[in-house]
mmCIF file of N, CA and C and ligand atoms in Angstrom:
data_model
loop_
_atom_site.group_PDB
_atom_site.id
_atom_site.type_symbol
_atom_site.label_atom_id
_atom_site.label_comp_id
_atom_site.label_asym_id
_atom_site.label_seq_id
_atom_site.Cartn_x
_atom_site.Cartn_y
_atom_site.Cartn_z
ATOM 1 N N MET A 1263 71.399 97.024 100.460
ATOM 2 C CA MET A 1263 72.163 97.438 99.153
ATOM 3 C C MET A 1263 71.269 96.884 97.946
ATOM 4 N N ASP A 1264 71.729 96.515 96.975
ATOM 5 C CA ASP A 1264 71.106 96.057 95.657
ATOM 6 C C ASP A 1264 70.473 94.920 95.603
ATOM 7 N N GLY A 1265 70.742 93.948 96.492
ATOM 8 C CA GLY A 1265 70.010 92.676 96.297
ATOM 9 C C GLY A 1265 71.074 91.518 95.413
ATOM 10 N N SER A 1266 72.135 92.277 94.828
ATOM 11 C CA SER A 1266 72.739 91.209 94.061
ATOM 12 C C SER A 1266 73.936 90.421 94.553
ATOM 13 N N ILE A 1267 73.881 90.625 95.982
ATOM 14 C CA ILE A 1267 75.028 89.957 96.900
ATOM 15 C C ILE A 1267 74.487 88.773 97.306
ATOM 16 N N ALA A 1268 75.027 87.856 97.186
ATOM 17 C CA ALA A 1268 74.939 86.213 97.249
ATOM 18 C C ALA A 1268 74.612 85.678 98.510
ATOM 19 N N GLY A 1269 75.617 86.736 99.365
ATOM 20 C CA GLY A 1269 75.519 86.452 100.646
ATOM 21 C C GLY A 1269 77.008 85.667 101.012
ATOM 22 N N GLN A 1270 77.762 84.898 100.273
ATOM 23 C CA GLN A 1270 79.161 84.370 100.551
ATOM 24 C C GLN A 1270 79.971 85.471 99.946
ATOM 25 N N THR A 1271 79.922 86.419 99.355
ATOM 26 C CA THR A 1271 80.841 87.270 99.023
ATOM 27 C C THR A 1271 80.694 88.656 99.791
ATOM 28 N N ALA A 1272 81.903 89.025 100.626
ATOM 29 C CA ALA A 1272 81.774 90.313 101.428
ATOM 30 C C ALA A 1272 82.499 91.500 100.581
ATOM 31 N N TRP A 1273 81.640 92.481 99.884
ATOM 32 C CA TRP A 1273 82.253 93.556 99.440
ATOM 33 C C TRP A 1273 82.305 94.659 99.965
ATOM 34 N N VAL A 1274 83.843 94.903 99.993
ATOM 35 C CA VAL A 1274 84.241 95.941 100.776
ATOM 36 C C VAL A 1274 84.639 97.310 100.136
ATOM 37 N N GLU A 1275 84.303 98.125 100.745
ATOM 38 C CA GLU A 1275 84.497 99.681 100.186
ATOM 39 C C GLU A 1275 85.931 100.105 100.453
ATOM 40 N N VAL A 1276 86.886 100.281 99.579
ATOM 41 C CA VAL A 1276 88.251 100.426 99.977
ATOM 42 C C VAL A 1276 88.360 102.109 99.668
ATOM 43 N N CYS A 1277 87.815 102.445 98.547
ATOM 44 C CA CYS A 1277 88.166 103.908 98.301
ATOM 45 C C CYS A 1277 87.270 104.639 97.193
ATOM 46 N N ARG A 1278 87.292 105.785 97.156
ATOM 47 C CA ARG A 1278 86.523 106.418 95.803
ATOM 48 C C ARG A 1278 87.136 106.307 94.523
ATOM 49 N N LEU A 1279 86.388 106.364 93.628
ATOM 50 C CA LEU A 1279 86.816 106.050 91.898
ATOM 51 C C LEU A 1279 88.037 107.239 91.745
ATOM 52 N N GLU A 1280 87.531 108.302 92.389
ATOM 53 C CA GLU A 1280 88.526 109.410 92.109
ATOM 54 C C GLU A 1280 89.787 109.454 92.861
ATOM 55 N N GLU A 1281 89.803 108.631 93.838
ATOM 56 C CA GLU A 1281 91.275 108.501 94.441
ATOM 57 C C GLU A 1281 91.955 107.691 93.731
ATOM 58 N N ILE A 1282 91.937 107.003 92.568
ATOM 59 C CA ILE A 1282 92.757 106.183 91.815
ATOM 60 C C ILE A 1282 92.924 107.277 90.687
ATOM 61 N N PRO A 1283 94.389 107.536 90.598
ATOM 62 C CA PRO A 1283 94.482 108.450 89.294
ATOM 63 C C PRO A 1283 94.234 107.701 88.053
ATOM 64 N N ARG A 1284 93.718 108.504 87.082
ATOM 65 C CA ARG A 1284 93.499 107.928 85.951
ATOM 66 C C ARG A 1284 94.815 107.420 85.217
ATOM 67 N N GLN A 1285 94.798 106.356 84.559
ATOM 68 C CA GLN A 1285 96.028 105.699 84.165
ATOM 69 C C GLN A 1285 96.986 105.564 85.376
ATOM 70 N N GLY A 1286 96.454 105.279 86.303
ATOM 71 C CA GLY A 1286 97.559 105.113 87.387
ATOM 72 C C GLY A 1286 97.054 104.174 88.464
ATOM 73 N N SER A 1287 97.380 103.988 89.667
ATOM 74 C CA SER A 1287 97.140 103.198 90.836
ATOM 75 C C SER A 1287 97.319 103.503 92.187
ATOM 76 N N ARG A 1288 96.458 102.678 93.018
ATOM 77 C CA ARG A 1288 96.507 103.077 94.151
ATOM 78 C C ARG A 1288 96.789 101.750 94.940
ATOM 79 N N VAL A 1289 97.267 101.695 96.156
ATOM 80 C CA VAL A 1289 97.696 100.310 96.838
ATOM 81 C C VAL A 1289 96.480 100.358 98.066
ATOM 82 N N VAL A 1290 95.878 99.510 98.380
ATOM 83 C CA VAL A 1290 95.064 99.312 99.651
ATOM 84 C C VAL A 1290 95.583 98.156 100.292
ATOM 85 N N ALA A 1291 96.018 98.162 101.880
ATOM 86 C CA ALA A 1291 96.538 97.187 102.665
ATOM 87 C C ALA A 1291 95.166 96.475 103.145
ATOM 88 N N THR A 1292 95.009 95.258 102.690
ATOM 89 C CA THR A 1292 93.834 94.276 103.152
ATOM 90 C C THR A 1292 94.299 93.232 104.221
ATOM 91 N N ALA A 1293 93.537 92.604 104.892
ATOM 92 C CA ALA A 1293 93.852 91.676 105.736
ATOM 93 C C ALA A 1293 93.755 90.452 105.175
ATOM 94 N N ALA A 1294 92.651 90.157 104.077
ATOM 95 C CA ALA A 1294 92.375 89.022 103.623
ATOM 96 C C ALA A 1294 93.481 88.950 102.235
ATOM 97 N N ARG A 1295 93.687 89.807 101.528
ATOM 98 C CA ARG A 1295 94.470 89.781 100.409
ATOM 99 C C ARG A 1295 96.003 90.355 100.646
ATOM 100 N N GLY A 1296 96.619 90.949 101.624
ATOM 101 C CA GLY A 1296 97.876 91.671 101.792
ATOM 102 C C GLY A 1296 97.324 93.255 100.849
ATOM 103 N N GLU A 1297 98.723 93.707 100.273
ATOM 104 C CA GLU A 1297 98.376 94.780 99.667
ATOM 105 C C GLU A 1297 98.036 94.676 98.182
ATOM 106 N N VAL A 1298 96.763 95.204 98.283
ATOM 107 C CA VAL A 1298 95.960 94.784 96.658
ATOM 108 C C VAL A 1298 96.450 96.607 95.857
ATOM 109 N N ALA A 1299 96.675 95.999 94.487
ATOM 110 C CA ALA A 1299 96.850 97.452 93.885
ATOM 111 C C ALA A 1299 95.598 97.480 92.963
ATOM 112 N N LEU A 1300 95.027 98.700 92.908
ATOM 113 C CA LEU A 1300 93.945 99.350 92.218
ATOM 114 C C LEU A 1300 94.420 99.635 91.109
ATOM 115 N N PHE A 1301 93.879 99.602 89.838
ATOM 116 C CA PHE A 1301 94.326 100.221 88.603
ATOM 117 C C PHE A 1301 93.225 100.964 87.871
ATOM 118 N N ARG A 1302 93.474 102.130 87.573
ATOM 119 C CA ARG A 1302 92.251 102.850 86.601
ATOM 120 C C ARG A 1302 92.626 103.133 85.325
ATOM 121 N N ALA A 1303 92.250 102.654 84.332
ATOM 122 C CA ALA A 1303 92.606 102.824 83.019
ATOM 123 C C ALA A 1303 91.987 104.091 82.570
ATOM 124 N N LEU A 1304 92.159 104.845 81.351
ATOM 125 C CA LEU A 1304 91.987 106.028 80.495
ATOM 126 C C LEU A 1304 90.439 105.670 80.467
ATOM 127 N N ASP A 1305 89.447 104.831 80.335
ATOM 128 C CA ASP A 1305 88.597 104.512 80.339
ATOM 129 C C ASP A 1305 87.617 104.636 81.514
ATOM 130 N N ASP A 1306 88.518 104.475 82.440
ATOM 131 C CA ASP A 1306 87.643 104.619 83.982
ATOM 132 C C ASP A 1306 87.267 102.996 84.529
ATOM 133 N N ALA A 1307 87.872 102.124 83.468
ATOM 134 C CA ALA A 1307 87.736 100.858 83.908
ATOM 135 C C ALA A 1307 88.985 100.326 85.033
ATOM 136 N N VAL A 1308 88.227 99.620 86.199
ATOM 137 C CA VAL A 1308 89.043 99.644 87.594
ATOM 138 C C VAL A 1308 89.355 98.112 87.335
ATOM 139 N N PHE A 1309 90.666 97.623 87.763
ATOM 140 C CA PHE A 1309 91.162 96.197 88.115
ATOM 141 C C PHE A 1309 91.821 96.197 89.469
ATOM 142 N N ALA A 1310 91.811 94.806 89.820
ATOM 143 C CA ALA A 1310 92.604 94.737 91.348
ATOM 144 C C ALA A 1310 93.390 93.605 91.278
ATOM 145 N N LEU A 1311 94.758 93.737 91.459
ATOM 146 C CA LEU A 1311 95.536 92.571 91.203
ATOM 147 C C LEU A 1311 96.268 92.609 92.586
ATOM 148 N N GLU A 1312 96.917 91.324 93.173
ATOM 149 C CA GLU A 1312 97.954 91.731 94.224
ATOM 150 C C GLU A 1312 98.951 92.413 93.758
ATOM 151 N N ASP A 1313 99.821 93.344 94.589
ATOM 152 C CA ASP A 1313 100.928 93.912 94.063
ATOM 153 C C ASP A 1313 101.906 93.173 94.281
ATOM 154 N N ARG A 1314 102.291 92.495 93.373
ATOM 155 C CA ARG A 1314 103.270 91.254 93.406
ATOM 156 C C ARG A 1314 103.324 91.092 92.180
ATOM 157 N N CYS A 1315 104.428 91.232 91.339
ATOM 158 C CA CYS A 1315 104.572 90.656 90.062
ATOM 159 C C CYS A 1315 104.582 89.473 89.843
ATOM 160 N N PRO A 1316 104.070 88.307 88.956
ATOM 161 C CA PRO A 1316 104.557 86.895 89.152
ATOM 162 C C PRO A 1316 106.088 86.668 88.389
ATOM 163 N N HIS A 1317 106.416 87.652 88.013
ATOM 164 C CA HIS A 1317 108.096 87.430 87.990
ATOM 165 C C HIS A 1317 108.867 87.201 89.156
ATOM 166 N N LYS A 1318 109.234 88.519 89.724
ATOM 167 C CA LYS A 1318 109.960 88.337 90.854
ATOM 168 C C LYS A 1318 109.500 89.196 92.158
ATOM 169 N N GLY A 1319 108.124 89.398 91.962
ATOM 170 C CA GLY A 1319 107.557 90.158 93.061
ATOM 171 C C GLY A 1319 107.337 91.728 92.992
ATOM 172 N N GLY A 1320 107.873 92.226 91.912
ATOM 173 C CA GLY A 1320 108.029 93.603 91.645
ATOM 174 C C GLY A 1320 106.500 94.468 92.393
ATOM 175 N N PRO A 1321 106.686 95.685 92.686
ATOM 176 C CA PRO A 1321 105.481 96.510 92.890
ATOM 177 C C PRO A 1321 104.586 96.809 91.847
ATOM 178 N N LEU A 1322 103.629 95.848 91.149
ATOM 179 C CA LEU A 1322 102.731 96.474 90.000
ATOM 180 C C LEU A 1322 102.470 97.785 90.113
ATOM 181 N N SER A 1323 102.070 98.338 91.114
ATOM 182 C CA SER A 1323 101.134 99.336 91.345
ATOM 183 C C SER A 1323 102.029 100.839 90.988
ATOM 184 N N GLN A 1324 103.351 100.368 90.949
ATOM 185 C CA GLN A 1324 104.422 101.590 90.700
ATOM 186 C C GLN A 1324 104.520 101.504 88.930
ATOM 187 N N GLY A 1325 104.123 100.456 88.442
ATOM 188 C CA GLY A 1325 104.341 100.207 86.896
ATOM 189 C C GLY A 1325 103.632 101.301 86.287
ATOM 190 N N ILE A 1326 103.681 101.375 84.919
ATOM 191 C CA ILE A 1326 103.117 102.316 84.018
ATOM 192 C C ILE A 1326 101.603 101.646 83.397
ATOM 193 N N VAL A 1327 100.507 102.157 83.664
ATOM 194 C CA VAL A 1327 99.564 101.645 82.787
ATOM 195 C C VAL A 1327 99.267 102.211 81.558
ATOM 196 N N HIS A 1328 98.787 101.056 80.674
ATOM 197 C CA HIS A 1328 98.994 101.393 79.367
ATOM 198 C C HIS A 1328 97.589 100.556 78.659
ATOM 199 N N GLY A 1329 96.385 101.259 78.359
ATOM 200 C CA GLY A 1329 95.539 100.210 77.868
ATOM 201 C C GLY A 1329 94.950 99.696 78.957
ATOM 202 N N HIS A 1330 94.796 98.248 79.080
ATOM 203 C CA HIS A 1330 94.326 97.677 80.137
ATOM 204 C C HIS A 1330 95.156 96.586 80.508
ATOM 205 N N ALA A 1331 96.355 97.086 80.628
ATOM 206 C CA ALA A 1331 97.745 96.350 81.019
ATOM 207 C C ALA A 1331 98.637 97.452 81.854
ATOM 208 N N VAL A 1332 99.683 96.947 82.906
ATOM 209 C CA VAL A 1332 100.375 97.303 83.309
ATOM 210 C C VAL A 1332 101.944 96.784 82.959
ATOM 211 N N THR A 1333 102.760 97.663 83.021
ATOM 212 C CA THR A 1333 104.403 97.357 82.702
ATOM 213 C C THR A 1333 104.783 97.393 84.416
ATOM 214 N N CYS A 1334 105.448 96.492 84.483
ATOM 215 C CA CYS A 1334 106.065 96.285 85.913
ATOM 216 C C CYS A 1334 107.302 96.849 85.933
ATOM 217 N N PRO A 1335 107.604 97.617 86.956
ATOM 218 C CA PRO A 1335 108.834 98.782 87.077
ATOM 219 C C PRO A 1335 110.013 97.873 87.000
ATOM 220 N N LEU A 1336 110.134 96.959 87.715
ATOM 221 C CA LEU A 1336 111.216 96.036 87.700
ATOM 222 C C LEU A 1336 112.064 95.613 86.343
ATOM 223 N N HIS A 1337 111.232 94.641 85.577
ATOM 224 C CA HIS A 1337 111.981 94.025 84.480
ATOM 225 C C HIS A 1337 111.003 94.206 83.231
ATOM 226 N N ASN A 1338 109.845 95.104 83.334
ATOM 227 C CA ASN A 1338 109.168 95.366 82.158
ATOM 228 C C ASN A 1338 108.354 94.254 81.462
ATOM 229 N N TRP A 1339 107.887 93.268 82.482
ATOM 230 C CA TRP A 1339 106.917 92.385 82.148
ATOM 231 C C TRP A 1339 105.675 93.551 81.905
ATOM 232 N N VAL A 1340 104.616 92.601 80.716
ATOM 233 C CA VAL A 1340 103.396 93.230 80.712
ATOM 234 C C VAL A 1340 102.294 92.224 81.437
ATOM 235 N N ILE A 1341 101.564 92.780 82.398
ATOM 236 C CA ILE A 1341 100.388 92.130 83.023
ATOM 237 C C ILE A 1341 99.361 92.734 82.434
ATOM 238 N N ASP A 1342 98.479 91.872 81.659
ATOM 239 C CA ASP A 1342 96.791 91.954 81.572
ATOM 240 C C ASP A 1342 96.205 92.417 82.997
ATOM 241 N N LEU A 1343 95.762 93.595 83.101
ATOM 242 C CA LEU A 1343 94.749 93.786 83.932
ATOM 243 C C LEU A 1343 93.531 93.176 84.363
ATOM 244 N N ALA A 1344 93.034 92.508 83.206
ATOM 245 C CA ALA A 1344 91.700 91.966 83.451
ATOM 246 C C ALA A 1344 92.024 90.322 83.975
ATOM 247 N N SER A 1345 92.993 89.525 83.375
ATOM 248 C CA SER A 1345 93.357 88.445 83.864
ATOM 249 C C SER A 1345 94.261 88.350 85.022
ATOM 250 N N GLY A 1346 95.147 89.236 85.042
ATOM 251 C CA GLY A 1346 96.379 88.996 85.972
ATOM 252 C C GLY A 1346 97.628 88.376 85.319
ATOM 253 N N GLU A 1347 97.362 87.929 83.817
ATOM 254 C CA GLU A 1347 98.356 87.152 83.214
ATOM 255 C C GLU A 1347 99.468 87.787 82.423
ATOM 256 N N ALA A 1348 100.668 87.075 82.527
ATOM 257 C CA ALA A 1348 101.712 88.105 82.143
ATOM 258 C C ALA A 1348 101.574 88.000 80.512
ATOM 259 N N VAL A 1349 101.854 88.690 79.794
ATOM 260 C CA VAL A 1349 101.705 88.786 78.241
ATOM 261 C C VAL A 1349 102.894 88.004 77.585
ATOM 262 N N ALA A 1350 102.570 87.170 76.716
ATOM 263 C CA ALA A 1350 103.563 86.413 76.030
ATOM 264 C C ALA A 1350 104.790 87.269 75.536
ATOM 265 N N PRO A 1351 105.866 86.743 75.713
ATOM 266 C CA PRO A 1351 106.321 85.151 75.960
ATOM 267 C C PRO A 1351 106.626 84.791 77.245
ATOM 268 N N ASP A 1352 106.321 86.032 78.296
ATOM 269 C CA ASP A 1352 106.492 85.804 79.824
ATOM 270 C C ASP A 1352 105.448 84.865 80.168
ATOM 271 N N LYS A 1353 105.433 84.165 81.613
ATOM 272 C CA LYS A 1353 104.370 83.329 81.916
ATOM 273 C C LYS A 1353 104.320 83.480 83.232
ATOM 274 N N GLY A 1354 103.126 83.959 83.783
ATOM 275 C CA GLY A 1354 102.918 84.066 85.087
ATOM 276 C C GLY A 1354 101.482 84.505 85.449
ATOM 277 N N CYS A 1355 101.104 84.824 86.980
ATOM 278 C CA CYS A 1355 99.579 85.396 86.870
ATOM 279 C C CYS A 1355 99.863 85.807 88.052
ATOM 280 N N ALA A 1356 99.159 87.213 88.189
ATOM 281 C CA ALA A 1356 99.307 87.743 89.371
ATOM 282 C C ALA A 1356 97.748 87.799 89.806
ATOM 283 N N PRO A 1357 97.301 87.046 91.126
ATOM 284 C CA PRO A 1357 96.047 86.870 91.565
ATOM 285 C C PRO A 1357 95.184 87.975 91.267
ATOM 286 N N ARG A 1358 94.000 87.898 90.775
ATOM 287 C CA ARG A 1358 93.261 88.805 90.699
ATOM 288 C C ARG A 1358 92.415 88.941 91.940
ATOM 289 N N ILE A 1359 91.737 90.135 92.223
ATOM 290 C CA ILE A 1359 90.705 90.420 93.103
ATOM 291 C C ILE A 1359 89.361 90.921 92.530
ATOM 292 N N PRO A 1360 88.078 90.083 92.693
ATOM 293 C CA PRO A 1360 87.211 90.759 92.219
ATOM 294 C C PRO A 1360 86.828 92.149 92.442
ATOM 295 N N VAL A 1361 86.548 93.091 91.692
ATOM 296 C CA VAL A 1361 86.324 94.812 92.116
ATOM 297 C C VAL A 1361 85.127 94.950 91.328
ATOM 298 N N ARG A 1362 84.369 95.985 91.689
ATOM 299 C CA ARG A 1362 83.411 96.696 91.107
ATOM 300 C C ARG A 1362 83.282 98.299 91.585
ATOM 301 N N VAL A 1363 82.645 99.025 90.963
ATOM 302 C CA VAL A 1363 82.550 100.274 90.845
ATOM 303 C C VAL A 1363 81.009 100.731 91.417
ATOM 304 N N GLU A 1364 80.784 101.208 92.191
ATOM 305 C CA GLU A 1364 79.275 101.516 92.407
ATOM 306 C C GLU A 1364 79.001 102.963 93.065
ATOM 307 N N ALA A 1365 78.331 103.597 92.006
ATOM 308 C CA ALA A 1365 78.188 104.946 92.794
ATOM 309 C C ALA A 1365 79.416 105.748 93.012
ATOM 310 N N GLY A 1366 80.601 105.364 92.162
ATOM 311 C CA GLY A 1366 81.608 106.213 92.661
ATOM 312 C C GLY A 1366 82.482 105.543 93.627
ATOM 313 N N ARG A 1367 82.002 104.464 94.191
ATOM 314 C CA ARG A 1367 82.783 103.857 95.294
ATOM 315 C C ARG A 1367 83.394 102.635 94.659
ATOM 316 N N VAL A 1368 84.671 102.577 95.327
ATOM 317 C CA VAL A 1368 85.283 101.065 94.490
ATOM 318 C C VAL A 1368 85.367 99.959 95.498
ATOM 319 N N LEU A 1369 84.516 98.764 95.237
ATOM 320 C CA LEU A 1369 84.481 97.494 96.263
ATOM 321 C C LEU A 1369 85.424 96.566 95.826
ATOM 322 N N LEU A 1370 86.125 95.664 96.639
ATOM 323 C CA LEU A 1370 86.710 94.746 96.461
ATOM 324 C C LEU A 1370 85.824 93.713 96.948
ATOM 325 N N ALA A 1371 85.802 92.233 96.587
ATOM 326 C CA ALA A 1371 85.433 91.153 97.305
ATOM 327 C C ALA A 1371 86.445 90.323 97.884
ATOM 328 N N LEU A 1372 86.297 90.514 99.238
ATOM 329 C CA LEU A 1372 87.538 90.221 100.009
ATOM 330 C C LEU A 1372 86.983 89.290 101.092
ATOM 331 N N GLY A 1373 85.634 88.685 100.883
ATOM 332 C CA GLY A 1373 85.206 87.728 102.074
ATOM 333 C C GLY A 1373 85.746 86.250 101.567
ATOM 334 N N GLY A 1374 85.487 85.487 102.394
ATOM 335 C CA GLY A 1374 85.552 83.754 102.204
ATOM 336 C C GLY A 1374 87.013 83.467 101.770
ATOM 337 N N ARG A 1375 87.866 83.882 100.820
ATOM 338 C CA ARG A 1375 89.001 82.980 100.236
ATOM 339 C C ARG A 1375 90.189 83.998 100.559
ATOM 340 N N GLY A 1376 90.935 83.721 101.662
ATOM 341 C CA GLY A 1376 91.903 84.432 101.749
ATOM 342 C C GLY A 1376 93.383 84.192 101.489
HETATM 343 S S1 FES B 1062 109.438 91.490 89.232
HETATM 344 FE FE1 FES B 1062 108.097 92.192 87.623
HETATM 345 S S2 FES B 1062 109.265 92.078 85.553
HETATM 346 FE FE2 FES B 1062 110.487 91.420 87.095
#
């Protein structure tokens, strides 16, 4: 690998970038974090959140992606994809999973904290 892996973080390849629709999402099932929603913005930025809205658990992966945010399909909360935080006036946070794209491969940090 590239030597930047410190040892405690296990980066796991979950799919390829082109398997996530632009301005869309894809769900991957993980043992460590359950269902993880991967989001790909128009500018190809990729984000990963647990696929549960902080409001009432709606499937964020089925929401509308706009900019670096997603609107929950159930009650229209807007969740910032980079932080997982609900946009004011709503309050809550969808847990983030560290994600990176390397040579077209999407990797999640799934090791260590479950
Ligand atoms: S469950 Fe997402 S806005 Fe209510």
